[in-house]
Coordinates of C-alpha atoms in Angstrom, one line a residue:
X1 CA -40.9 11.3 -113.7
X2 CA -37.1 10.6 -114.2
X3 CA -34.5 11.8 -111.6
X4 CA -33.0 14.8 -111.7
X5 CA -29.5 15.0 -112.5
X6 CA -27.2 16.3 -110.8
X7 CA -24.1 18.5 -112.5
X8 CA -20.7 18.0 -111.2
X9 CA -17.9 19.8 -113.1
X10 CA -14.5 18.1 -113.2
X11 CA -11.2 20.1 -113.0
X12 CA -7.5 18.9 -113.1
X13 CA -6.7 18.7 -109.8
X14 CA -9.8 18.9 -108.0
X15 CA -10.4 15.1 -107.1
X16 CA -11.3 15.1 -103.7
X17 CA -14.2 18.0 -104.6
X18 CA -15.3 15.3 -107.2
X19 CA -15.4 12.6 -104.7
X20 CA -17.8 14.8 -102.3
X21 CA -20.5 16.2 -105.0
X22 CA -20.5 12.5 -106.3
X23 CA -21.5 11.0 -103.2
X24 CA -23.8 13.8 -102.4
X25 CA -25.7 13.0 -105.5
X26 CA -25.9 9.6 -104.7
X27 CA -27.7 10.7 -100.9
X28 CA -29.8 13.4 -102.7
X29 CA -30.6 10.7 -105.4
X30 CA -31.8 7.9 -102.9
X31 CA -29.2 5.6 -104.4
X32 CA -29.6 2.5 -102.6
X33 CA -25.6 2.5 -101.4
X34 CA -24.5 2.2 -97.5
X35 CA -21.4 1.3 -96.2
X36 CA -20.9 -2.2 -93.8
X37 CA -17.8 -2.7 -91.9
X38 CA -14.9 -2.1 -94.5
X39 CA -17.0 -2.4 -97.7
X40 CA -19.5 -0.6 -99.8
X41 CA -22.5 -2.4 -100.3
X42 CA -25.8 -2.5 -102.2
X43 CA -29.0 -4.5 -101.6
X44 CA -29.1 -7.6 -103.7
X45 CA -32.4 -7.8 -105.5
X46 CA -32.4 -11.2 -106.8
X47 CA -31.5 -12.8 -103.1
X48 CA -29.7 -15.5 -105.6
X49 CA -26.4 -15.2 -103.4
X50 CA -27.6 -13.0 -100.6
X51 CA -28.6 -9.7 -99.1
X52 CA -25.8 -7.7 -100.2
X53 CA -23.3 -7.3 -102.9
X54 CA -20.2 -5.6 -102.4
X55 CA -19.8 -2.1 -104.7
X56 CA -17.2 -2.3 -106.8
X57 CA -15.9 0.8 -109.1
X58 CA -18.1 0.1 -112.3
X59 CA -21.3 -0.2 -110.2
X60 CA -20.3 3.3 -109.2
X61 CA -19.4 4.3 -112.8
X62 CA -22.4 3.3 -113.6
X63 CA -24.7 4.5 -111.1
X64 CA -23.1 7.8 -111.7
X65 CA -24.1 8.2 -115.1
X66 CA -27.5 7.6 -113.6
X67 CA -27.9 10.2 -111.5
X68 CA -24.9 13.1 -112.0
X69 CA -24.5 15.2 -115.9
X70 CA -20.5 15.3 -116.0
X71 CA -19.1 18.4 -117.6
X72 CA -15.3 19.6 -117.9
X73 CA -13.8 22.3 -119.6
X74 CA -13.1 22.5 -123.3
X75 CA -10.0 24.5 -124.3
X76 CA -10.6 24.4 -128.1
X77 CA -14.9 25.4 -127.5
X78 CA -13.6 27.3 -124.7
X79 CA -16.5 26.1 -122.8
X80 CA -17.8 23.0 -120.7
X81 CA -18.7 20.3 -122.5
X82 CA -20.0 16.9 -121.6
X83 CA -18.0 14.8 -120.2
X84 CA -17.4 11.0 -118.7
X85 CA -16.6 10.4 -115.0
X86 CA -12.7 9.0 -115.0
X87 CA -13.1 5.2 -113.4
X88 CA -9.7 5.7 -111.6
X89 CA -12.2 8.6 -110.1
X90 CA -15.3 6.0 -109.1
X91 CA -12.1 3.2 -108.0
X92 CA -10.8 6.0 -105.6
X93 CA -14.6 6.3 -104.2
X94 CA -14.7 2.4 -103.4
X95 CA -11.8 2.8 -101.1
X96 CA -12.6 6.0 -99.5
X97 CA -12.7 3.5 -96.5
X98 CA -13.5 5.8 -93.2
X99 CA -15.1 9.0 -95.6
X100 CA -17.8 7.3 -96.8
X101 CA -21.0 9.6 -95.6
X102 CA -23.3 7.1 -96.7
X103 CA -25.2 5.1 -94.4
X104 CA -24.0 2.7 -92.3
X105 CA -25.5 -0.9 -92.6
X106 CA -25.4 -3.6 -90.0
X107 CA -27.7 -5.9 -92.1
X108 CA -31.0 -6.8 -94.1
X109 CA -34.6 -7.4 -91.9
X110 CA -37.3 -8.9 -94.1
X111 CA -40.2 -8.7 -91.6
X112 CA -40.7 -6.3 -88.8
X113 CA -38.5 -7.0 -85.6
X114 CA -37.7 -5.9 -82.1
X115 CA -35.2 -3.5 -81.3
X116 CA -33.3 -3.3 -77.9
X117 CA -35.2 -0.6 -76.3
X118 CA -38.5 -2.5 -76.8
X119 CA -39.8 -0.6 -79.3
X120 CA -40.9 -2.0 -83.0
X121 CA -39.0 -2.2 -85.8
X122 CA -42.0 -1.7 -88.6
X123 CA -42.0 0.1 -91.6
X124 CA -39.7 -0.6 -94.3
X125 CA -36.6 1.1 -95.4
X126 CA -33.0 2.3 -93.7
X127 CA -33.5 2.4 -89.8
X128 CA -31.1 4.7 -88.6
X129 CA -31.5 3.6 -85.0
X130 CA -30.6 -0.1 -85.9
X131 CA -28.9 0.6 -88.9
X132 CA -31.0 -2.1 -90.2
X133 CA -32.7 -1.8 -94.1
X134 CA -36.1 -3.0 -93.3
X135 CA -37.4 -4.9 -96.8
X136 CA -41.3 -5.9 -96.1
X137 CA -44.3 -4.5 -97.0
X138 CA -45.5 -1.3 -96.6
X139 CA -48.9 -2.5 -95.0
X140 CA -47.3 -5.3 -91.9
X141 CA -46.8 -2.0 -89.9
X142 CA -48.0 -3.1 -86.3
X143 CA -49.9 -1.3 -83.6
X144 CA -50.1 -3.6 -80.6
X145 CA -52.7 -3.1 -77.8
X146 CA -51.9 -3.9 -73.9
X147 CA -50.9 -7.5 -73.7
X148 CA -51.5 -10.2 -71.0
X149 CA -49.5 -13.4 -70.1
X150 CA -52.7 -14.7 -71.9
X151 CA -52.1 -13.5 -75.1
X152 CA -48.9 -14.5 -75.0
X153 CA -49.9 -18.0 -74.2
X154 CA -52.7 -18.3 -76.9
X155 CA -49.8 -16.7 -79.1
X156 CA -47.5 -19.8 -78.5
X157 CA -50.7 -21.8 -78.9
X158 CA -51.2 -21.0 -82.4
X159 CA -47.8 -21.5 -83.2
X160 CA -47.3 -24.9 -81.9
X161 CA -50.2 -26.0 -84.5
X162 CA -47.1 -25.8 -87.0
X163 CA -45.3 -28.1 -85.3
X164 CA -47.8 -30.0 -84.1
X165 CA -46.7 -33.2 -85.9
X166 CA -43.2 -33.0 -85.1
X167 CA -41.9 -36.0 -82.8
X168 CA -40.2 -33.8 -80.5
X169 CA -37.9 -35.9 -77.9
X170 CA -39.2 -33.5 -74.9
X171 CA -40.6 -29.8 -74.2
X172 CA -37.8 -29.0 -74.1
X173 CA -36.7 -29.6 -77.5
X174 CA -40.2 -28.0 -78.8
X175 CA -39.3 -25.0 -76.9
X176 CA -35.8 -25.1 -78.3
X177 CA -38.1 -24.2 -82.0
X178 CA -40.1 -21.5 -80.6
X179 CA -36.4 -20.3 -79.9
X180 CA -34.9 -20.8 -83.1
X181 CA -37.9 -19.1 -84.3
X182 CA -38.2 -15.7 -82.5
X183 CA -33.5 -15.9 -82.5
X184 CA -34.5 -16.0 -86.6
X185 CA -37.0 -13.2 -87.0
X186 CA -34.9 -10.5 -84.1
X187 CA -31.1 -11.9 -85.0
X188 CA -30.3 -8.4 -86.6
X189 CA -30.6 -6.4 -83.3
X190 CA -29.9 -8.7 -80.5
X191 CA -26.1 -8.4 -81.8
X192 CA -25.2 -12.2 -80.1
X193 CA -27.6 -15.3 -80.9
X194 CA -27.0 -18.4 -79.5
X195 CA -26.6 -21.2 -82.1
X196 CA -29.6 -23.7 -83.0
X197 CA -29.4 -27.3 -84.2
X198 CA -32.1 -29.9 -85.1
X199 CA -31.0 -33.6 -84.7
X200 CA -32.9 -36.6 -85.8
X201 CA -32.1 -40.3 -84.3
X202 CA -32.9 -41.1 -88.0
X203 CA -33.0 -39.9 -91.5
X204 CA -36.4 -38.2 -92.0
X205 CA -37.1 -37.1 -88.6
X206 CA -38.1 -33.8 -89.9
X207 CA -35.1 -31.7 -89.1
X208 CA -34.5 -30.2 -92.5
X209 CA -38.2 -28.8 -92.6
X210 CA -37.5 -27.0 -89.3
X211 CA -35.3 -25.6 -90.7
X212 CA -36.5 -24.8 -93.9
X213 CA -40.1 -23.2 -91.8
X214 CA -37.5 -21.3 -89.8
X215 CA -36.3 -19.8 -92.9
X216 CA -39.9 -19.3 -94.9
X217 CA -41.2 -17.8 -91.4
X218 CA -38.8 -14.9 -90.9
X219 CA -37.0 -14.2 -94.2
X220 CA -40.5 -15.1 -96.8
X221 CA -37.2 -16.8 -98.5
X222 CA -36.4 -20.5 -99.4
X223 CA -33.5 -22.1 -97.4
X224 CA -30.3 -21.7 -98.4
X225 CA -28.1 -24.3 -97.0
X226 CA -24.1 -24.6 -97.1
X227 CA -22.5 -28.0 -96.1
X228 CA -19.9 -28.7 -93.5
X229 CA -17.4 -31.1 -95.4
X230 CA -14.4 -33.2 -93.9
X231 CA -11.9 -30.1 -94.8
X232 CA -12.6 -27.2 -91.9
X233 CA -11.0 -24.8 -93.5
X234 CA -13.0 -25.5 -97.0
X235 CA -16.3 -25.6 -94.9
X236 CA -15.0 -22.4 -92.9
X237 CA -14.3 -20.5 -96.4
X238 CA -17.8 -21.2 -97.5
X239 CA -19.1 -19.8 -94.0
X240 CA -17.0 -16.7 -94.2
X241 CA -18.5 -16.2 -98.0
X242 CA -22.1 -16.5 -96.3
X243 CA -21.3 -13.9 -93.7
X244 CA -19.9 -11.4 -96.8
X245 CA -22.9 -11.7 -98.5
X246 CA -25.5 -11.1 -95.7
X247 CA -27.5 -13.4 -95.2
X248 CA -30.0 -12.9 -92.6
X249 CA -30.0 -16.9 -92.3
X250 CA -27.1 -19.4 -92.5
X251 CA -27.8 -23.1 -92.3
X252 CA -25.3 -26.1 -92.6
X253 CA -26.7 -28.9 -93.4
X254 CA -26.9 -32.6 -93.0
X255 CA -23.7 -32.3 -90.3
X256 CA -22.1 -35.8 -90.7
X257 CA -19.6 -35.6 -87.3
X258 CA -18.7 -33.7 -84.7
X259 CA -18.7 -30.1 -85.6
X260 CA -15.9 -28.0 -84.1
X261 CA -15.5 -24.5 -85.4
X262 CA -13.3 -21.5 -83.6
X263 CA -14.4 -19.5 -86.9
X264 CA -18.2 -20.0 -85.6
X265 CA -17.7 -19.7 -82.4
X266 CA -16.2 -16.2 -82.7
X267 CA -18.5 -15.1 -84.9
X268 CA -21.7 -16.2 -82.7
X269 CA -20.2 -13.9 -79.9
X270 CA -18.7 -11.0 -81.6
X271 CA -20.2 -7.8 -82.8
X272 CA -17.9 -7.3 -85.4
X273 CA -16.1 -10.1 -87.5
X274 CA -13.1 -10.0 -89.3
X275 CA -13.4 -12.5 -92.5
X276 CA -11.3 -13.8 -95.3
X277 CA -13.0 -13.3 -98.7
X278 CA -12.7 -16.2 -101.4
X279 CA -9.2 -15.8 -103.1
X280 CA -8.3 -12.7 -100.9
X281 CA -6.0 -12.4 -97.9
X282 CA -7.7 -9.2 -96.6
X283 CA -9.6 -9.7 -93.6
X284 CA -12.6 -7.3 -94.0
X285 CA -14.8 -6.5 -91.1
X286 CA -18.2 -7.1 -90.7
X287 CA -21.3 -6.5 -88.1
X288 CA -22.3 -10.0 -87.0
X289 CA -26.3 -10.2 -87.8
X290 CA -26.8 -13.3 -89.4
X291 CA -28.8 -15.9 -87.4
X292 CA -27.3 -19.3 -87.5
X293 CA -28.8 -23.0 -87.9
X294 CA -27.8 -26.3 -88.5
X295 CA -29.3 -29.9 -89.1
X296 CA -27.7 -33.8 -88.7
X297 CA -28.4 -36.8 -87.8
X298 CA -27.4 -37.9 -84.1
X299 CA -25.6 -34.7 -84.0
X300 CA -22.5 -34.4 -82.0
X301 CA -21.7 -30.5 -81.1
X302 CA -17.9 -30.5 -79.7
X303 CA -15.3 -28.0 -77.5
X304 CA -16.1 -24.2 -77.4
X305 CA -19.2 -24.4 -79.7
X306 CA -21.4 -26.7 -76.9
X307 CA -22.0 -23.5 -74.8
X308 CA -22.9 -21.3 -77.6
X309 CA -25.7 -23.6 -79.2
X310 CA -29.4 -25.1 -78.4
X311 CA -29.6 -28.9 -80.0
X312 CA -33.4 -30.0 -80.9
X313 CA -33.7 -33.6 -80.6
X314 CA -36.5 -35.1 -83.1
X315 CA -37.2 -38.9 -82.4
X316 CA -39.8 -40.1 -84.4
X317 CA -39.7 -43.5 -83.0
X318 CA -40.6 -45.9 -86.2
X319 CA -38.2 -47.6 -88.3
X320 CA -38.9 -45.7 -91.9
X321 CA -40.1 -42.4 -90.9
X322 CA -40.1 -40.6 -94.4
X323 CA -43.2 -43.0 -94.9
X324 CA -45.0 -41.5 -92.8
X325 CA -48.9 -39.6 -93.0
X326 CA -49.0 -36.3 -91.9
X327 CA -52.4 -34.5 -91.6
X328 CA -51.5 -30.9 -91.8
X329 CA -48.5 -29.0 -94.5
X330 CA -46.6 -26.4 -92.2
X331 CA -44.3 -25.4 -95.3
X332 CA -47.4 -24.5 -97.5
X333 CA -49.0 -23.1 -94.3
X334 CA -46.0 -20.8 -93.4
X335 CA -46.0 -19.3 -96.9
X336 CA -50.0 -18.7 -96.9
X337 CA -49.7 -16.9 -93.3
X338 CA -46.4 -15.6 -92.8
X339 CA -47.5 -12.4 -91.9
X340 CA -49.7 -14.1 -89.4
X341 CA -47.0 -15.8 -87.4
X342 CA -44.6 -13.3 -87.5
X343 CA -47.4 -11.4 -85.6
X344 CA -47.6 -14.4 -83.1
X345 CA -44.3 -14.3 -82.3
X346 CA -44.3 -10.6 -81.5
X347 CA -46.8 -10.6 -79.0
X348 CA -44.9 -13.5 -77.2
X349 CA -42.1 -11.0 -76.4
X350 CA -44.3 -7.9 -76.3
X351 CA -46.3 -9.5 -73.5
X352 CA -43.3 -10.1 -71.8
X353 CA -42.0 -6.2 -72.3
X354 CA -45.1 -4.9 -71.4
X355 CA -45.4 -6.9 -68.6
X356 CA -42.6 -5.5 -67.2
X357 CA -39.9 -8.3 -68.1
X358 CA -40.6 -10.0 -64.9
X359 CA -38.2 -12.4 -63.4
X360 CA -38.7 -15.8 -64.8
X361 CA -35.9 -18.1 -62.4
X362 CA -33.5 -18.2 -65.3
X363 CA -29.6 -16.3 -65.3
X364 CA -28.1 -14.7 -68.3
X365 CA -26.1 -17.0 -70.5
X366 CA -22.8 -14.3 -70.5
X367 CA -22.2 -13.0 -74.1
X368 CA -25.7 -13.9 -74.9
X369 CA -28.1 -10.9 -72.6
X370 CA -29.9 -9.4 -75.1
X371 CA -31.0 -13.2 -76.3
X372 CA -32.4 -14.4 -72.7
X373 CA -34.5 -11.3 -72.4
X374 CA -35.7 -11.2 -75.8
X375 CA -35.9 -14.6 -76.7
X376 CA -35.4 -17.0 -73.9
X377 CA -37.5 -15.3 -70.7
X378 CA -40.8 -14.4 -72.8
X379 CA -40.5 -18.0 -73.7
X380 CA -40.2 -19.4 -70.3
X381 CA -42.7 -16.6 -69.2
X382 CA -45.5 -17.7 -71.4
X383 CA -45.2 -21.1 -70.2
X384 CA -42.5 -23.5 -72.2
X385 CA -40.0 -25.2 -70.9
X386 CA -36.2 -23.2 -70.6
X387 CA -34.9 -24.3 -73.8
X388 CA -31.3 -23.9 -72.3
X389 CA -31.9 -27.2 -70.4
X390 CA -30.8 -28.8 -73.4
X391 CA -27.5 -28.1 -73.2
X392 CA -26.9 -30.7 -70.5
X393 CA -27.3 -33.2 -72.8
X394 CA -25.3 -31.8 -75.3
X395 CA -22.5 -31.2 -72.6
X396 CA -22.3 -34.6 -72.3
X397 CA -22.5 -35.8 -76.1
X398 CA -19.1 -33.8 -76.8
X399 CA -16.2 -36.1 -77.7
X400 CA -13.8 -33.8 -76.0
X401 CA -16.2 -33.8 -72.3
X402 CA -15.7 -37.4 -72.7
X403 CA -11.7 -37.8 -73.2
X404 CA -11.4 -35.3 -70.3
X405 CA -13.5 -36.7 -68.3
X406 CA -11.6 -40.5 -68.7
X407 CA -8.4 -38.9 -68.1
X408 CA -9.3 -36.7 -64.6
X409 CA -11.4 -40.2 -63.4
X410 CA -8.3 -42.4 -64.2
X411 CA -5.7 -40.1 -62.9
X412 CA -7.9 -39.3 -59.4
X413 CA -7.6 -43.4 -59.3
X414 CA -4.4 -43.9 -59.8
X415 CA -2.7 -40.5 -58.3
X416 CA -5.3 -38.7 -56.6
X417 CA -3.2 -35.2 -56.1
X418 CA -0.1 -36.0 -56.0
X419 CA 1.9 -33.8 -58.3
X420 CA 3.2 -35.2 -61.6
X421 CA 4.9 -34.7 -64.3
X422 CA 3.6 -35.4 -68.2
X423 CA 6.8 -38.3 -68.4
X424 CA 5.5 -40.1 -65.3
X425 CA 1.8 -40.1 -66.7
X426 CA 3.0 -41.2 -69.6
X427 CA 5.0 -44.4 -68.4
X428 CA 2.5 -45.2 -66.0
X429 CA 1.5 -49.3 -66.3
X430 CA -2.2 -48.9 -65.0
X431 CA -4.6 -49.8 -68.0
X432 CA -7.3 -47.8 -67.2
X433 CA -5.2 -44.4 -67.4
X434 CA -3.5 -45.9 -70.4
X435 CA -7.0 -46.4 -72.0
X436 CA -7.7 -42.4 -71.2
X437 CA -4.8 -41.1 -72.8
X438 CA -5.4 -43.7 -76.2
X439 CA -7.1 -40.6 -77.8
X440 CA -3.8 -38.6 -78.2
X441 CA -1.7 -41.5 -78.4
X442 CA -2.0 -41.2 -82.2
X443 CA -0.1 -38.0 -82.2
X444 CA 3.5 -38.1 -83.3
X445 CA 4.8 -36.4 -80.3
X446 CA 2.5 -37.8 -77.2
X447 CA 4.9 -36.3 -74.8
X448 CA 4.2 -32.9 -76.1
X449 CA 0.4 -33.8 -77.2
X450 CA -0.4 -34.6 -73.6
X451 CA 1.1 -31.3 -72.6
X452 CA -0.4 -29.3 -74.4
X453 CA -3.5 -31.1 -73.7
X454 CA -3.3 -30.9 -70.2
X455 CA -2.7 -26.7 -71.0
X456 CA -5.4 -26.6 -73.0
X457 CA -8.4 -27.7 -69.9
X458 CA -6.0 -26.3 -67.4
X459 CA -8.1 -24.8 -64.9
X460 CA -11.6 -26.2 -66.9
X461 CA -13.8 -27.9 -64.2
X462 CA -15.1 -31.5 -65.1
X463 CA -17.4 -32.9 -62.4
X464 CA -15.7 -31.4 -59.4
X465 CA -12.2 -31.6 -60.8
X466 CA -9.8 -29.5 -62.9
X467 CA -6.1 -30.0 -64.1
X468 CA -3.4 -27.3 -62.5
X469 CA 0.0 -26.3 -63.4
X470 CA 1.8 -26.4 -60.2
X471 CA 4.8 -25.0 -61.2
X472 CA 8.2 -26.4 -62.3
X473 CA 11.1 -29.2 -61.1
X474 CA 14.3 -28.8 -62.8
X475 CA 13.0 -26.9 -65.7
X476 CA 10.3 -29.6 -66.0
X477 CA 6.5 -28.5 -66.0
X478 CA 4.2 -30.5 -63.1
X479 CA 0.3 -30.7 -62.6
X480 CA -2.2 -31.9 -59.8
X481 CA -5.3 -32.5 -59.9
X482 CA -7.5 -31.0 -57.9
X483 CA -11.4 -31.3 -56.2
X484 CA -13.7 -28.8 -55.8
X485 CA -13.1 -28.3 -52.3
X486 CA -9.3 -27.6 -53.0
X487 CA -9.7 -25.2 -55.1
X488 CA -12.8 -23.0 -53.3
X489 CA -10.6 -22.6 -49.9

């Protein structure tokens, strides 16, 4: 049975009414159209270039003809007569930006999820509660009974058999999976994810099929991976253009250096991002729902980024480890029983709700709540390691921890807290400070590079010690150095 049209007359005039009955015959019609951020949008069927494709004014022409009969008065039959809808009339719709009565969407969910209160996000189509289009099958609707710590346990159990080939540095870094798995599958309602990273010591460590199981797991979708180049603000237009089109999953792959990104770091704490289309200046702002992985070889995370991100160290220990035998297929086994898993990860965090969300010794990573009692406590509940104990390491593997911590442990040496100015520093003859400061030496201006540097970790603590202004000598900025039990009287 075809849809029934609706009739919208159109009079000189009378635009705005126009506007109104068109978009009410797209509601009435079930026209798959809902509004994110500043933009129209429409689901992307294909999945070729993501979630969602922006609506532009000859989709809406289009659709219009679809589902609205178009009749305007005919002076010389002195009667209606059919008509066309005016495209400066479906281009006005387009950037009715603040009007728009259609639904708001934050995102995509391609298997059933968690949503903030608890409760189960499980049967397909818009969720007005999360603002979320659910697209899964009608039949993975879940009814969960009363769950124990046991069931959680067996849960993670079964999982692990995925995995269980992997050549894991430490529990820790398993346990960093299992939270790049459940950060995958609930990323569209727990509004701030921390980052996840999979490092091999060598090519062929299996980092890539993490990901790629990550992917299969909680989108049913193959990986779609974007590179990080040696031009930030190429690889940062390419991320932007992933974040437009909605992916539920963005991976950058095969990370070659250090990866520094105030783009990325932004977006992995922000509800709401403001990003620069391809060949446009507009910002246009978006919900931030996208879950966010990446995979390198001896992978160096650096600056802001370290505390936003969960590095998985794979060390398979042999020489040539893309000749080795595996026994089991996870890929082929992820496809076969997605349903199944997604299911397994569920009752890890149900347990944990139903249980009461008891306290399991760890403390809210700030900006990131909703993660360590969705993601990060069930884990640690059920028996894994904390996967945040990572980050230590990571901490330390940062180029710019490093050049800080040279400079404070040559300056304590040689000055200890006296005050100082960036001239004095700088003309200093002791080698070891000199070898601290060779980093920004480089710089054209390493008078002014070293101040801003020292403004830029002013008041950062590095093992007991931090960098102060302490004010000014004839118009001449100074700095101490202080220890940790200056600075706490």
């Amino acid at each position: 049975m075809g849809i029934k049209k609706q009739k919208i007359e159109l009079k000189t005039g009378f635009a705005h009414e126009t506007l109104k009955s068109l978009e009410q015959a797209f509601l009435q019609s079930g026209v798959q159209i809902y509004q994110r951020g500043d933009q129209l949008v429409r689901p992307n069927e294909s999945n070729l270039e993501g979630d969602l494709i922006p609506v532009d004014k000859h989709w809406i022409w289009a659709k219009a003809s679809e589902v609205c009969t178009f009749k305007k008065f005919n002076s010389s039959a002195q009667g209606l007569k059919n008509a066309e809808l005016p495209l400066k009339i479906a281009e006005a719709y387009v950037h009715l930006k603040g009007d728009w009565q259609v639904p708001k969407l934050r995102g995509i969910a391609r298997c059933p999820l968690l949503r903030l209160d608890g409760s189960l996000l499980n049967k397909p189509g818009y969720d007005p509660q999360t603002q979320l289009l659910a697209i899964f099958p009608s039949e993975w609707q879940l009814n969960f009974p009363k769950l124990k710590r046991e069931d959680a346990r067996q849960a993670l159990k079964e999982l692990r058999a995925l995995v269980v080939e992997t050549p894991f540095k430490s529990e820790a870094d398993e346990a960093v999976f299992f939270s790049a798995l459940l950060s995958a599958i609930n990323a569209p309602t727990l509004l701030s994810v921390l980052l996840h990273f999979f490092s091999g010591r060598t090519p062929g460590s299996g980092k890539s099929l993490l990901a790629t199981l990550i992917c299969l797991i909680a989108t049913g979708l193959p990986e779609s991976v974007l590179s990080w180049g040696t031009n930030d603000d190429e690889s940062e237009k390419r991320f932007n253009s992933a974040i437009l089109s909605g992916k539920q999953i963005i991976t950058i792959d095969n990370i070659e250096r250090p990866l520094k990104s105030d783009v990325i770091c932004s977006y992995a704490t922000q509800q709401i991002a403001a990003v620069r289309a391809l060949g446009n200046s507009k910002l246009i702002e978006v919900p931030t729902t996208a879950y966010i992985q990446g995979t390198g070889n001896n992978l160096v995370i650096a600056g802001d980024l370290n505390r936003r991100s969960l590095v998985s160290l794979l060390d398979p220990a042999v020489e040539r480890p893309e000749n080795r035998v595996f026994k089991t297929n996870p890929l082929k086994t992820a496809q076969e029983k997605r349903f199944h898993f997604i299911k397994l990860c569920l009752t890890v965090q149900l347990a944990y709700i139903q249980n009461g969300c008891p306290n399991c010794g760890t403390s809210p990573i700030g900006s990131f709540e909703n993660w360590s009692k969705f993601v990060r406590n069930p884990l640690v509940w059920a028996g894994l390691p904390d996967p945040c104990t990572v980050m230590e390491r990571t901490r330390k593997q940062d180029p710019e921890q490093e050049l800080a911590l040279g400079l404070l442990h040559a300056w304590k040496a040689r000055f200890g807290s006296r005050i100082m100015t960036v001239k004095a520093i700088i003309s200093d003859s002791n080698a070891e400070l000199q070898d601290a400061l060779a980093p920004l030496r480089a710089q054209n201006d390493f008078n002014r590079t070293i101040g801003h540097y020292l403004s830029r970790i002013e008041g950062r603590i590095f093992e007991d010690m931090r960098i102060e202004r302490y004010g000014q000598a004839r118009g001449v900025t100074q700095w101490q150095l202080q220890e940790r039990g200056a600075f706490e009287e």
